[in-house]
């Protein structure tokens, strides 16, 4: 098979760089669960851990090496024999093992971290790659803080490690310092100035300290890199790493970039939730691609546009990332179109509803609340039928007597098509008497298939919510009623359902 020059390799480091976030440590079992989900997602490489850092990390790399068969399993080391021995041991069972070794490349790191010289560091880099190569074939070398390193020295280092056997050269912007243009130029400089660069894949590893991680990674691949290191939800040291979901959806959305990869974007949302739950690290609501609000529309103008044609305000189909559909959030800024969308979803059809009246009452309710949920809409509809429905049945008065000394009896006055109608009935309890009195007026028996009463909060002064499933001639509708009076709430629910039968 011909090698695809535009193939992007997705290197996931959620379990290594991502797990470095304070408080986000995972157990080995959790890591395996995430590892399997990453395998299903289709990533090419999973960085499983930094084995020398702790016995737990070592064990996780061992277990991931056994459990994961398709992606390459990678283990991180510093440029020393002890780290490399430990990584090689942890990777023993891996089907496709990779050692990721490296050392600082910027003068800042060379001088202050290592108290060394460029020449000595270069020698250590080469030695580390050669030593790692004695264990496994696939060696990735990272030139730490490459973002701030001198490009000429960096090119020299990259050339030397490739000659020593590195198959991938990672150019990390460790401190998230670069601008996209600078970072892109750095990758291009290496492409053009490292003689043996065609013998290795260039990898980008960008941190998000200035919010540029994803932009820098894309600039990197546009200038010749073919591997992107990233994490789910963009988690990682400090402000985090490049977010995997962002890279994948940029490549999918901008087809003109002409890059290919193996990730199935439909699993992104699920995996984001899994990582967030296991790491106890909430995803910010406005996070691109996977945040709670990424496909939620709340302004009236946007809602109207999306309902007319999704693409007016959405560049990504939510189904492509595993979300069923966009969300139209009802707030005081929503218009009739958005309200009607939810009414229809809840079974209220346009032809029976007086939308202007409902909308007016909706606005009064929304002014006092941040967001209107389904229950609020049902409350709105089950409460005052006379103003919700065109020609609807509504209660003008209801009188009920019951107790130890009296057989339950209800008298009701209904308003229907401009006229009032009255009836009374006995029944097997006050609710039954009320339903029978209503049936006397409408002259038909409807079949109540389900009847549920719930309290909304608690306490004897609480509002009751009644829902009923009413059937007639093969059709069934659900009705909702609310009141502090259970009998009144039941009558409201019954009439709400009847009003849905045309
Ligand atoms: O940010 C970085 O430089 C790293 C390396 C260890 C690859 O995470
Ligand atoms: Zn990093």
Short mmCIF file of C-alpha atoms and ligand atoms in Angstrom, two decimals:
data_model
loop_
_atom_site.label_atom_id
_atom_site.label_comp_id
_atom_site.label_asym_id
_atom_site.label_seq_id
_atom_site.Cartn_x
_atom_site.Cartn_y
_atom_site.Cartn_z
CA UNK A 1 0.00 0.00 0.00
CA UNK A 2 1.26 3.49 -0.85
CA UNK A 3 2.16 5.68 2.12
CA UNK A 4 -0.31 8.60 2.38
CA UNK A 5 1.80 11.78 2.71
CA UNK A 6 -1.16 13.63 4.23
CA UNK A 7 -1.93 11.08 6.93
CA UNK A 8 -1.96 12.65 10.41
CA UNK A 9 -1.08 10.36 13.32
CA UNK A 10 -3.07 11.11 16.46
CA UNK A 11 -0.95 10.64 19.58
CA UNK A 12 -3.06 10.74 22.73
CA UNK A 13 -1.34 11.70 25.97
CA UNK A 14 -4.42 11.95 28.23
CA UNK A 15 -3.00 9.17 30.40
CA UNK A 16 0.44 10.79 30.74
CA UNK A 17 0.50 14.61 30.25
CA UNK A 18 -3.24 14.76 31.03
CA UNK A 19 -2.87 12.76 34.18
CA UNK A 20 -0.22 15.16 35.49
CA UNK A 21 -3.04 17.55 36.46
CA UNK A 22 -3.28 17.77 40.26
CA UNK A 23 -6.22 15.73 41.57
CA UNK A 24 -6.76 13.89 38.27
CA UNK A 25 -4.85 10.70 39.09
CA UNK A 26 -6.43 7.53 37.79
CA UNK A 27 -6.27 3.94 38.97
CA UNK A 28 -4.87 1.29 36.61
CA UNK A 29 -8.41 -0.05 36.06
CA UNK A 30 -9.64 3.41 35.05
CA UNK A 31 -6.66 3.88 32.73
CA UNK A 32 -7.47 0.62 30.98
CA UNK A 33 -11.07 1.69 30.52
CA UNK A 34 -9.95 4.99 28.97
CA UNK A 35 -7.26 3.19 26.94
CA UNK A 36 -9.87 0.88 25.43
CA UNK A 37 -12.12 3.81 24.63
CA UNK A 38 -9.18 5.56 22.93
CA UNK A 39 -8.54 2.40 20.92
CA UNK A 40 -12.20 2.38 19.84
CA UNK A 41 -11.92 6.09 18.97
CA UNK A 42 -9.12 5.18 16.58
CA UNK A 43 -6.07 7.00 17.96
CA UNK A 44 -2.73 5.79 16.58
CA UNK A 45 -0.58 6.10 19.68
CA UNK A 46 -1.46 6.04 23.39
CA UNK A 47 1.12 7.50 25.74
CA UNK A 48 0.44 5.22 28.67
CA UNK A 49 2.62 6.81 31.36
CA UNK A 50 6.03 7.68 32.73
CA UNK A 51 7.05 4.32 34.29
CA UNK A 52 9.97 5.52 36.46
CA UNK A 53 7.80 8.17 38.12
CA UNK A 54 5.95 5.73 40.44
CA UNK A 55 5.24 2.01 40.89
CA UNK A 56 1.59 2.77 40.03
CA UNK A 57 2.56 4.39 36.73
CA UNK A 58 4.87 1.48 35.94
CA UNK A 59 2.05 -1.00 36.58
CA UNK A 60 -0.38 0.99 34.43
CA UNK A 61 2.02 0.87 31.48
CA UNK A 62 2.42 -2.90 32.00
CA UNK A 63 -1.36 -3.47 32.06
CA UNK A 64 -2.09 -1.13 29.13
CA UNK A 65 0.61 -2.93 27.13
CA UNK A 66 -1.30 -6.17 27.68
CA UNK A 67 -4.81 -4.78 27.15
CA UNK A 68 -4.35 -2.61 24.05
CA UNK A 69 -3.52 -4.29 20.75
CA UNK A 70 -4.14 -1.82 17.93
CA UNK A 71 -2.52 1.54 18.86
CA UNK A 72 1.18 1.89 19.62
CA UNK A 73 1.82 2.00 23.39
CA UNK A 74 4.31 4.65 24.34
CA UNK A 75 6.20 5.21 27.61
CA UNK A 76 7.97 8.44 28.59
CA UNK A 77 11.50 8.69 29.94
CA UNK A 78 14.16 11.28 30.62
CA UNK A 79 17.45 10.89 28.77
CA UNK A 80 19.05 8.45 31.20
CA UNK A 81 19.59 4.70 31.36
CA UNK A 82 17.55 4.12 34.53
CA UNK A 83 14.42 5.68 33.03
CA UNK A 84 14.89 3.85 29.74
CA UNK A 85 15.46 0.45 31.44
CA UNK A 86 12.27 0.96 33.43
CA UNK A 87 10.22 1.96 30.35
CA UNK A 88 11.55 -0.99 28.33
CA UNK A 89 10.57 -3.36 31.16
CA UNK A 90 7.07 -1.87 31.45
CA UNK A 91 6.53 -2.17 27.68
CA UNK A 92 7.58 -5.83 27.48
CA UNK A 93 4.10 -7.14 26.66
CA UNK A 94 3.21 -4.37 24.20
CA UNK A 95 2.45 -5.50 20.67
CA UNK A 96 3.74 -2.18 19.28
CA UNK A 97 5.98 -0.53 21.91
CA UNK A 98 7.51 2.94 21.66
CA UNK A 99 9.97 4.66 24.00
CA UNK A 100 9.61 8.43 24.19
CA UNK A 101 12.86 9.89 25.47
CA UNK A 102 14.26 13.40 25.38
CA UNK A 103 15.95 16.36 26.98
CA UNK A 104 15.75 20.16 27.11
CA UNK A 105 16.67 22.00 23.91
CA UNK A 106 16.34 25.67 24.85
CA UNK A 107 19.26 27.58 26.35
CA UNK A 108 17.02 28.29 29.30
CA UNK A 109 16.69 24.58 30.06
CA UNK A 110 20.30 23.77 29.19
CA UNK A 111 21.66 26.44 31.50
CA UNK A 112 19.22 26.51 34.43
CA UNK A 113 17.78 23.00 34.48
CA UNK A 114 20.88 21.04 33.54
CA UNK A 115 23.68 23.54 34.30
CA UNK A 116 25.20 22.20 31.10
CA UNK A 117 26.25 23.16 27.57
CA UNK A 118 24.65 22.64 24.16
CA UNK A 119 27.39 20.14 23.19
CA UNK A 120 26.98 18.01 26.34
CA UNK A 121 23.19 17.97 26.00
CA UNK A 122 23.47 16.93 22.36
CA UNK A 123 25.67 14.02 23.38
CA UNK A 124 23.20 12.91 26.08
CA UNK A 125 20.34 13.10 23.58
CA UNK A 126 22.15 10.87 21.09
CA UNK A 127 23.20 8.38 23.78
CA UNK A 128 19.66 8.13 25.10
CA UNK A 129 18.22 7.40 21.66
CA UNK A 130 20.90 4.78 20.94
CA UNK A 131 20.31 3.10 24.30
CA UNK A 132 16.51 3.09 23.86
CA UNK A 133 17.00 1.65 20.38
CA UNK A 134 18.67 -1.39 21.94
CA UNK A 135 15.25 -2.30 23.41
CA UNK A 136 12.68 -1.25 20.81
CA UNK A 137 12.64 -0.17 17.18
CA UNK A 138 10.20 2.72 17.54
CA UNK A 139 11.89 5.65 19.32
CA UNK A 140 10.39 9.09 19.71
CA UNK A 141 12.69 11.90 20.81
CA UNK A 142 11.37 15.08 22.46
CA UNK A 143 13.36 18.30 22.39
CA UNK A 144 11.86 19.88 25.49
CA UNK A 145 11.05 23.61 25.30
CA UNK A 146 11.70 23.52 21.55
CA UNK A 147 9.24 26.41 21.28
CA UNK A 148 11.86 28.73 22.81
CA UNK A 149 14.94 26.94 21.44
CA UNK A 150 17.29 28.40 18.87
CA UNK A 151 16.22 26.92 15.53
CA UNK A 152 19.75 26.26 14.29
CA UNK A 153 20.68 24.30 17.43
CA UNK A 154 17.33 22.53 17.37
CA UNK A 155 17.94 21.42 13.77
CA UNK A 156 21.35 20.08 14.78
CA UNK A 157 19.81 18.13 17.66
CA UNK A 158 17.01 16.72 15.50
CA UNK A 159 19.46 15.62 12.81
CA UNK A 160 21.69 13.91 15.39
CA UNK A 161 18.87 11.98 17.08
CA UNK A 162 17.45 10.82 13.74
CA UNK A 163 20.92 9.59 12.80
CA UNK A 164 21.00 7.76 16.16
CA UNK A 165 17.74 5.96 15.35
CA UNK A 166 14.80 8.20 16.31
CA UNK A 167 11.72 7.41 14.21
CA UNK A 168 9.66 10.36 15.47
CA UNK A 169 10.96 13.79 16.51
CA UNK A 170 8.74 15.70 18.89
CA UNK A 171 9.06 19.50 18.88
CA UNK A 172 7.21 20.53 22.04
CA UNK A 173 6.13 24.06 22.75
CA UNK A 174 6.45 23.04 26.39
CA UNK A 175 5.51 26.43 27.79
CA UNK A 176 2.86 27.38 25.26
CA UNK A 177 5.00 30.34 24.21
CA UNK A 178 4.87 30.41 20.41
CA UNK A 179 2.56 32.23 18.07
CA UNK A 180 1.09 29.99 15.35
CA UNK A 181 3.18 31.66 12.67
CA UNK A 182 6.41 31.24 14.68
CA UNK A 183 5.67 27.64 15.48
CA UNK A 184 4.79 26.87 11.87
CA UNK A 185 8.05 28.49 10.75
CA UNK A 186 9.99 26.40 13.25
CA UNK A 187 8.57 23.18 11.78
CA UNK A 188 9.26 24.41 8.25
CA UNK A 189 12.82 25.34 9.25
CA UNK A 190 13.39 21.75 10.40
CA UNK A 191 11.81 20.37 7.24
CA UNK A 192 14.16 22.48 5.14
CA UNK A 193 17.35 22.29 7.18
CA UNK A 194 17.57 18.81 8.66
CA UNK A 195 19.20 16.60 6.02
CA UNK A 196 17.70 13.30 7.21
CA UNK A 197 14.25 14.67 8.16
CA UNK A 198 12.53 12.36 5.66
CA UNK A 199 13.61 9.42 7.85
CA UNK A 200 11.39 10.51 10.75
CA UNK A 201 7.93 11.88 11.45
CA UNK A 202 7.78 15.35 12.98
CA UNK A 203 5.43 15.55 15.95
CA UNK A 204 3.81 18.63 17.48
CA UNK A 205 3.18 18.83 21.23
CA UNK A 206 1.73 22.22 22.16
CA UNK A 207 0.69 23.57 25.53
CA UNK A 208 -2.10 26.06 25.98
CA UNK A 209 -0.64 28.76 28.22
CA UNK A 210 -1.71 31.49 25.79
CA UNK A 211 -4.74 29.62 24.47
CA UNK A 212 -2.85 28.82 21.25
CA UNK A 213 -2.21 25.09 21.60
CA UNK A 214 -4.61 23.94 18.90
CA UNK A 215 -3.77 26.82 16.54
CA UNK A 216 -0.06 26.03 16.92
CA UNK A 217 -0.61 22.32 16.30
CA UNK A 218 -2.51 23.07 13.11
CA UNK A 219 0.22 25.51 12.01
CA UNK A 220 2.70 22.68 12.67
CA UNK A 221 0.95 20.17 10.44
CA UNK A 222 0.43 22.77 7.74
CA UNK A 223 4.20 23.13 7.68
CA UNK A 224 5.12 19.48 7.58
CA UNK A 225 4.46 17.79 10.94
CA UNK A 226 2.47 14.57 10.67
CA UNK A 227 1.87 13.60 14.28
CA UNK A 228 -0.22 15.63 16.75
CA UNK A 229 0.09 15.06 20.51
CA UNK A 230 -3.10 15.91 22.29
CA UNK A 231 -5.45 15.04 25.14
CA UNK A 232 -9.17 14.57 25.57
CA UNK A 233 -10.77 17.84 26.75
CA UNK A 234 -7.33 19.49 26.33
CA UNK A 235 -6.31 18.53 29.87
CA UNK A 236 -2.65 18.62 30.87
CA UNK A 237 0.01 20.56 32.74
CA UNK A 238 -1.05 24.11 33.73
CA UNK A 239 -3.44 25.43 31.04
CA UNK A 240 -3.38 22.02 29.34
CA UNK A 241 -2.46 20.51 25.99
CA UNK A 242 -3.93 20.64 22.52
CA UNK A 243 -7.46 19.21 22.66
CA UNK A 244 -7.80 16.06 20.57
CA UNK A 245 -11.44 16.79 19.75
CA UNK A 246 -10.53 20.23 18.41
CA UNK A 247 -7.82 18.90 16.10
CA UNK A 248 -10.05 16.13 14.76
CA UNK A 249 -12.98 18.45 14.10
CA UNK A 250 -10.78 21.11 12.48
CA UNK A 251 -9.46 18.48 10.07
CA UNK A 252 -13.01 17.29 9.38
CA UNK A 253 -14.50 20.76 8.98
CA UNK A 254 -11.70 22.15 6.81
CA UNK A 255 -11.58 19.44 4.18
CA UNK A 256 -9.49 21.73 1.99
CA UNK A 257 -6.54 21.10 4.34
CA UNK A 258 -6.64 17.65 2.80
CA UNK A 259 -5.39 15.68 5.81
CA UNK A 260 -6.55 12.20 6.72
CA UNK A 261 -6.65 10.40 10.07
CA UNK A 262 -8.25 7.33 11.62
CA UNK A 263 -10.33 8.84 14.43
CA UNK A 264 -14.07 8.19 14.47
CA UNK A 265 -15.36 11.55 15.67
CA UNK A 266 -18.72 10.08 16.70
CA UNK A 267 -17.14 8.80 19.93
CA UNK A 268 -15.70 12.17 20.97
CA UNK A 269 -18.54 13.34 23.20
CA UNK A 270 -18.79 10.03 25.03
CA UNK A 271 -15.06 9.92 25.68
CA UNK A 272 -15.00 13.51 26.86
CA UNK A 273 -17.65 12.67 29.48
CA UNK A 274 -15.80 9.52 30.53
CA UNK A 275 -12.49 11.37 31.07
CA UNK A 276 -14.21 14.23 32.86
CA UNK A 277 -16.05 11.87 35.23
CA UNK A 278 -13.07 9.65 35.98
CA UNK A 279 -10.70 12.55 36.50
CA UNK A 280 -13.32 14.56 38.38
CA UNK A 281 -12.44 17.45 36.11
CA UNK A 282 -15.54 19.24 34.78
CA UNK A 283 -15.55 20.37 31.15
CA UNK A 284 -16.14 24.11 30.93
CA UNK A 285 -19.60 24.70 29.39
CA UNK A 286 -18.22 26.81 26.54
CA UNK A 287 -15.47 24.29 25.66
CA UNK A 288 -15.27 23.89 21.88
CA UNK A 289 -16.77 20.65 20.50
CA UNK A 290 -17.62 18.91 23.82
CA UNK A 291 -18.78 21.67 26.21
CA UNK A 292 -22.41 21.63 27.40
CA UNK A 293 -23.11 24.80 25.40
CA UNK A 294 -21.16 23.86 22.26
CA UNK A 295 -24.42 23.09 20.43
CA UNK A 296 -26.87 25.06 22.58
CA UNK A 297 -28.57 28.14 21.18
CA UNK A 298 -30.16 30.66 23.48
CA UNK A 299 -30.63 33.94 21.63
CA UNK A 300 -33.94 34.29 19.79
CA UNK A 301 -32.29 35.25 16.49
CA UNK A 302 -29.94 32.25 16.56
CA UNK A 303 -32.72 29.85 17.60
CA UNK A 304 -34.92 31.02 14.77
CA UNK A 305 -32.00 30.63 12.31
CA UNK A 306 -31.04 27.12 13.50
CA UNK A 307 -34.64 25.92 13.41
CA UNK A 308 -34.99 27.19 9.83
CA UNK A 309 -31.68 25.73 8.70
CA UNK A 310 -29.17 24.21 11.15
CA UNK A 311 -26.13 25.45 9.27
CA UNK A 312 -27.02 29.13 9.76
CA UNK A 313 -25.40 28.97 13.20
CA UNK A 314 -23.67 25.57 13.29
CA UNK A 315 -20.53 24.66 11.41
CA UNK A 316 -20.44 21.17 12.91
CA UNK A 317 -23.27 18.65 12.85
CA UNK A 318 -23.65 17.63 16.53
CA UNK A 319 -24.23 14.03 15.38
CA UNK A 320 -20.65 14.00 14.05
CA UNK A 321 -19.33 14.22 17.60
CA UNK A 322 -21.93 11.89 19.09
CA UNK A 323 -24.51 14.42 20.30
CA UNK A 324 -28.09 13.66 19.17
CA UNK A 325 -29.05 17.16 18.24
CA UNK A 326 -28.46 20.82 19.01
CA UNK A 327 -30.20 22.22 22.03
CA UNK A 328 -32.57 25.12 21.89
CA UNK A 329 -32.46 26.64 25.37
CA UNK A 330 -35.59 28.50 26.36
CA UNK A 331 -34.92 31.80 28.12
CA UNK A 332 -36.57 35.21 28.16
CA UNK A 333 -34.64 35.93 24.95
CA UNK A 334 -36.27 33.07 23.03
CA UNK A 335 -38.83 33.75 20.35
CA UNK A 336 -42.09 32.04 19.34
CA UNK A 337 -40.29 29.72 16.95
CA UNK A 338 -38.17 28.23 19.73
CA UNK A 339 -41.11 27.92 22.13
CA UNK A 340 -43.17 26.20 19.46
CA UNK A 341 -40.29 23.79 18.77
CA UNK A 342 -40.44 22.63 22.39
CA UNK A 343 -44.24 22.59 22.53
CA UNK A 344 -44.34 20.29 19.51
CA UNK A 345 -41.67 18.08 21.04
CA UNK A 346 -43.87 17.76 24.14
CA UNK A 347 -46.95 16.88 22.09
CA UNK A 348 -48.70 20.25 21.71
CA UNK A 349 -49.57 20.74 18.07
CA UNK A 350 -49.75 24.17 16.52
CA UNK A 351 -53.26 23.83 15.13
CA UNK A 352 -54.83 23.60 18.61
CA UNK A 353 -52.65 26.11 20.44
CA UNK A 354 -53.04 29.84 20.70
CA UNK A 355 -49.31 30.45 20.41
CA UNK A 356 -49.52 34.21 21.00
CA UNK A 357 -51.30 33.69 24.32
CA UNK A 358 -48.93 30.92 25.40
CA UNK A 359 -45.91 33.01 24.39
CA UNK A 360 -47.11 35.97 26.45
CA UNK A 361 -47.43 33.81 29.55
CA UNK A 362 -44.13 32.11 28.73
CA UNK A 363 -42.34 35.49 28.75
CA UNK A 364 -43.78 36.36 32.17
CA UNK A 365 -42.53 33.02 33.49
CA UNK A 366 -39.12 33.32 31.76
CA UNK A 367 -38.52 36.81 33.17
CA UNK A 368 -38.39 35.30 36.64
CA UNK A 369 -36.22 32.28 35.71
CA UNK A 370 -32.85 31.74 34.08
CA UNK A 371 -33.99 28.82 31.95
CA UNK A 372 -37.35 27.26 31.14
CA UNK A 373 -37.29 23.47 31.39
CA UNK A 374 -39.80 20.90 30.14
CA UNK A 375 -41.63 20.82 33.48
CA UNK A 376 -42.09 24.58 33.32
CA UNK A 377 -43.65 24.31 29.87
CA UNK A 378 -45.94 21.55 31.06
CA UNK A 379 -46.92 23.71 34.02
CA UNK A 380 -47.64 26.57 31.67
CA UNK A 381 -49.82 24.39 29.46
CA UNK A 382 -51.57 22.34 32.12
CA UNK A 383 -52.50 25.33 34.19
CA UNK A 384 -54.75 27.62 32.18
CA UNK A 385 -56.31 25.81 29.25
CA UNK A 386 -58.58 28.72 28.38
CA UNK A 387 -55.67 30.88 27.34
CA UNK A 388 -53.54 28.13 25.77
CA UNK A 389 -55.89 26.41 23.34
CA UNK A 390 -58.00 27.73 20.51
CA UNK A 391 -61.54 26.56 21.39
CA UNK A 392 -60.22 24.52 24.30
CA UNK A 393 -62.13 23.10 27.22
CA UNK A 394 -61.39 25.05 30.39
CA UNK A 395 -62.66 25.06 33.94
CA UNK A 396 -64.73 28.02 35.11
CA UNK A 397 -65.53 26.58 38.52
CA UNK A 398 -65.16 23.33 40.40
CA UNK A 399 -66.87 22.37 43.65
CA UNK A 400 -66.18 19.07 45.37
CA UNK A 401 -67.56 17.53 48.55
CA UNK A 402 -66.23 14.41 50.17
CA UNK A 403 -65.26 13.00 53.56
CA UNK A 404 -66.50 10.39 56.05
CA UNK A 405 -70.07 11.61 56.13
CA UNK A 406 -70.69 12.35 52.44
CA UNK A 407 -70.48 10.35 49.27
CA UNK A 408 -67.98 12.08 46.94
CA UNK A 409 -69.66 14.54 44.60
CA UNK A 410 -68.31 17.08 42.10
CA UNK A 411 -70.01 20.00 40.32
CA UNK A 412 -68.12 21.55 37.47
CA UNK A 413 -68.66 24.44 35.07
CA UNK A 414 -66.65 24.17 31.81
CA UNK A 415 -66.21 26.78 29.15
CA UNK A 416 -66.17 25.46 25.61
CA UNK A 417 -66.46 27.34 22.29
CA UNK A 418 -67.91 30.48 23.89
CA UNK A 419 -70.52 28.74 26.07
CA UNK A 420 -70.57 27.56 29.66
CA UNK A 421 -71.70 23.99 30.45
CA UNK A 422 -72.46 22.59 33.90
CA UNK A 423 -72.75 19.08 35.32
CA UNK A 424 -72.54 17.19 38.62
CA UNK A 425 -71.67 13.61 39.37
CA UNK A 426 -70.93 11.17 42.16
CA UNK A 427 -67.91 8.95 41.94
CA UNK A 428 -65.57 6.57 43.64
CA UNK A 429 -63.67 9.44 45.28
CA UNK A 430 -63.45 13.18 44.47
CA UNK A 431 -61.23 12.75 41.40
CA UNK A 432 -63.46 10.10 39.89
CA UNK A 433 -66.55 12.28 40.56
CA UNK A 434 -64.88 15.20 38.77
CA UNK A 435 -63.86 13.13 35.74
CA UNK A 436 -67.41 11.72 35.49
CA UNK A 437 -68.90 15.23 35.67
CA UNK A 438 -66.60 16.32 32.82
CA UNK A 439 -67.61 13.25 30.78
CA UNK A 440 -71.30 14.15 31.26
CA UNK A 441 -70.61 17.49 29.61
CA UNK A 442 -68.57 16.18 26.72
CA UNK A 443 -70.88 13.18 26.26
CA UNK A 444 -68.06 10.67 25.72
CA UNK A 445 -66.03 8.29 27.85
CA UNK A 446 -62.28 8.52 27.41
CA UNK A 447 -60.08 5.79 28.79
CA UNK A 448 -57.50 6.88 31.39
CA UNK A 449 -54.58 4.46 30.92
CA UNK A 450 -52.10 6.08 33.33
CA UNK A 451 -52.62 8.43 36.23
CA UNK A 452 -49.67 9.70 38.30
CA UNK A 453 -49.52 12.27 41.06
CA UNK A 454 -46.18 13.81 42.11
CA UNK A 455 -45.30 16.54 44.53
CA UNK A 456 -42.95 19.16 43.09
CA UNK A 457 -41.07 19.98 46.28
CA UNK A 458 -42.36 18.56 49.60
CA UNK A 459 -44.76 19.39 52.41
CA UNK A 460 -48.55 19.43 52.59
CA UNK A 461 -48.70 22.92 51.03
CA UNK A 462 -46.84 21.72 47.94
CA UNK A 463 -48.00 21.97 44.32
CA UNK A 464 -49.10 18.62 42.91
CA UNK A 465 -48.26 17.65 39.40
CA UNK A 466 -50.57 15.15 37.74
CA UNK A 467 -49.87 13.39 34.49
CA UNK A 468 -52.40 11.24 32.70
CA UNK A 469 -52.37 9.13 29.58
CA UNK A 470 -55.81 9.32 27.97
CA UNK A 471 -56.96 7.02 25.11
CA UNK A 472 -59.79 7.21 22.67
CA UNK A 473 -60.38 5.41 19.39
CA UNK A 474 -56.81 4.20 19.09
CA UNK A 475 -55.23 7.58 19.87
CA UNK A 476 -53.60 8.52 23.15
CA UNK A 477 -52.37 11.82 24.56
CA UNK A 478 -50.64 12.79 27.72
CA UNK A 479 -52.07 15.64 29.80
CA UNK A 480 -50.46 17.57 32.63
CA UNK A 481 -52.04 19.52 35.45
CA UNK A 482 -50.67 21.49 38.37
CA UNK A 483 -52.38 22.84 41.46
CA UNK A 484 -52.11 22.87 45.25
CA UNK A 485 -55.47 21.07 45.05
CA UNK A 486 -55.03 17.48 43.87
CA UNK A 487 -58.57 17.28 42.45
CA UNK A 488 -58.10 20.50 40.49
CA UNK A 489 -54.66 19.30 39.23
CA UNK A 490 -56.28 16.04 38.05
CA UNK A 491 -59.08 17.90 36.27
CA UNK A 492 -56.51 20.17 34.59
CA UNK A 493 -54.49 17.15 33.43
CA UNK A 494 -57.58 15.43 32.05
CA UNK A 495 -58.66 18.54 30.15
CA UNK A 496 -55.09 19.12 28.91
CA UNK A 497 -55.16 15.65 27.35
CA UNK A 498 -58.70 16.11 25.95
CA UNK A 499 -57.66 19.41 24.36
CA UNK A 500 -55.03 17.52 22.36
CA UNK A 501 -57.70 15.38 20.66
CA UNK A 502 -58.92 17.35 17.69
O1 LIG B 1 5.53 19.47 27.27
C1 LIG B 1 6.53 18.74 27.07
O2 LIG B 1 7.59 19.18 26.66
C2 LIG B 1 6.36 17.34 27.38
C3 LIG B 1 7.48 16.43 26.99
C4 LIG B 1 7.85 15.55 28.13
C5 LIG B 1 7.10 15.66 25.78
O3 LIG B 1 5.34 16.91 27.86
ZN1 LIG B 2 3.72 18.35 27.62
#
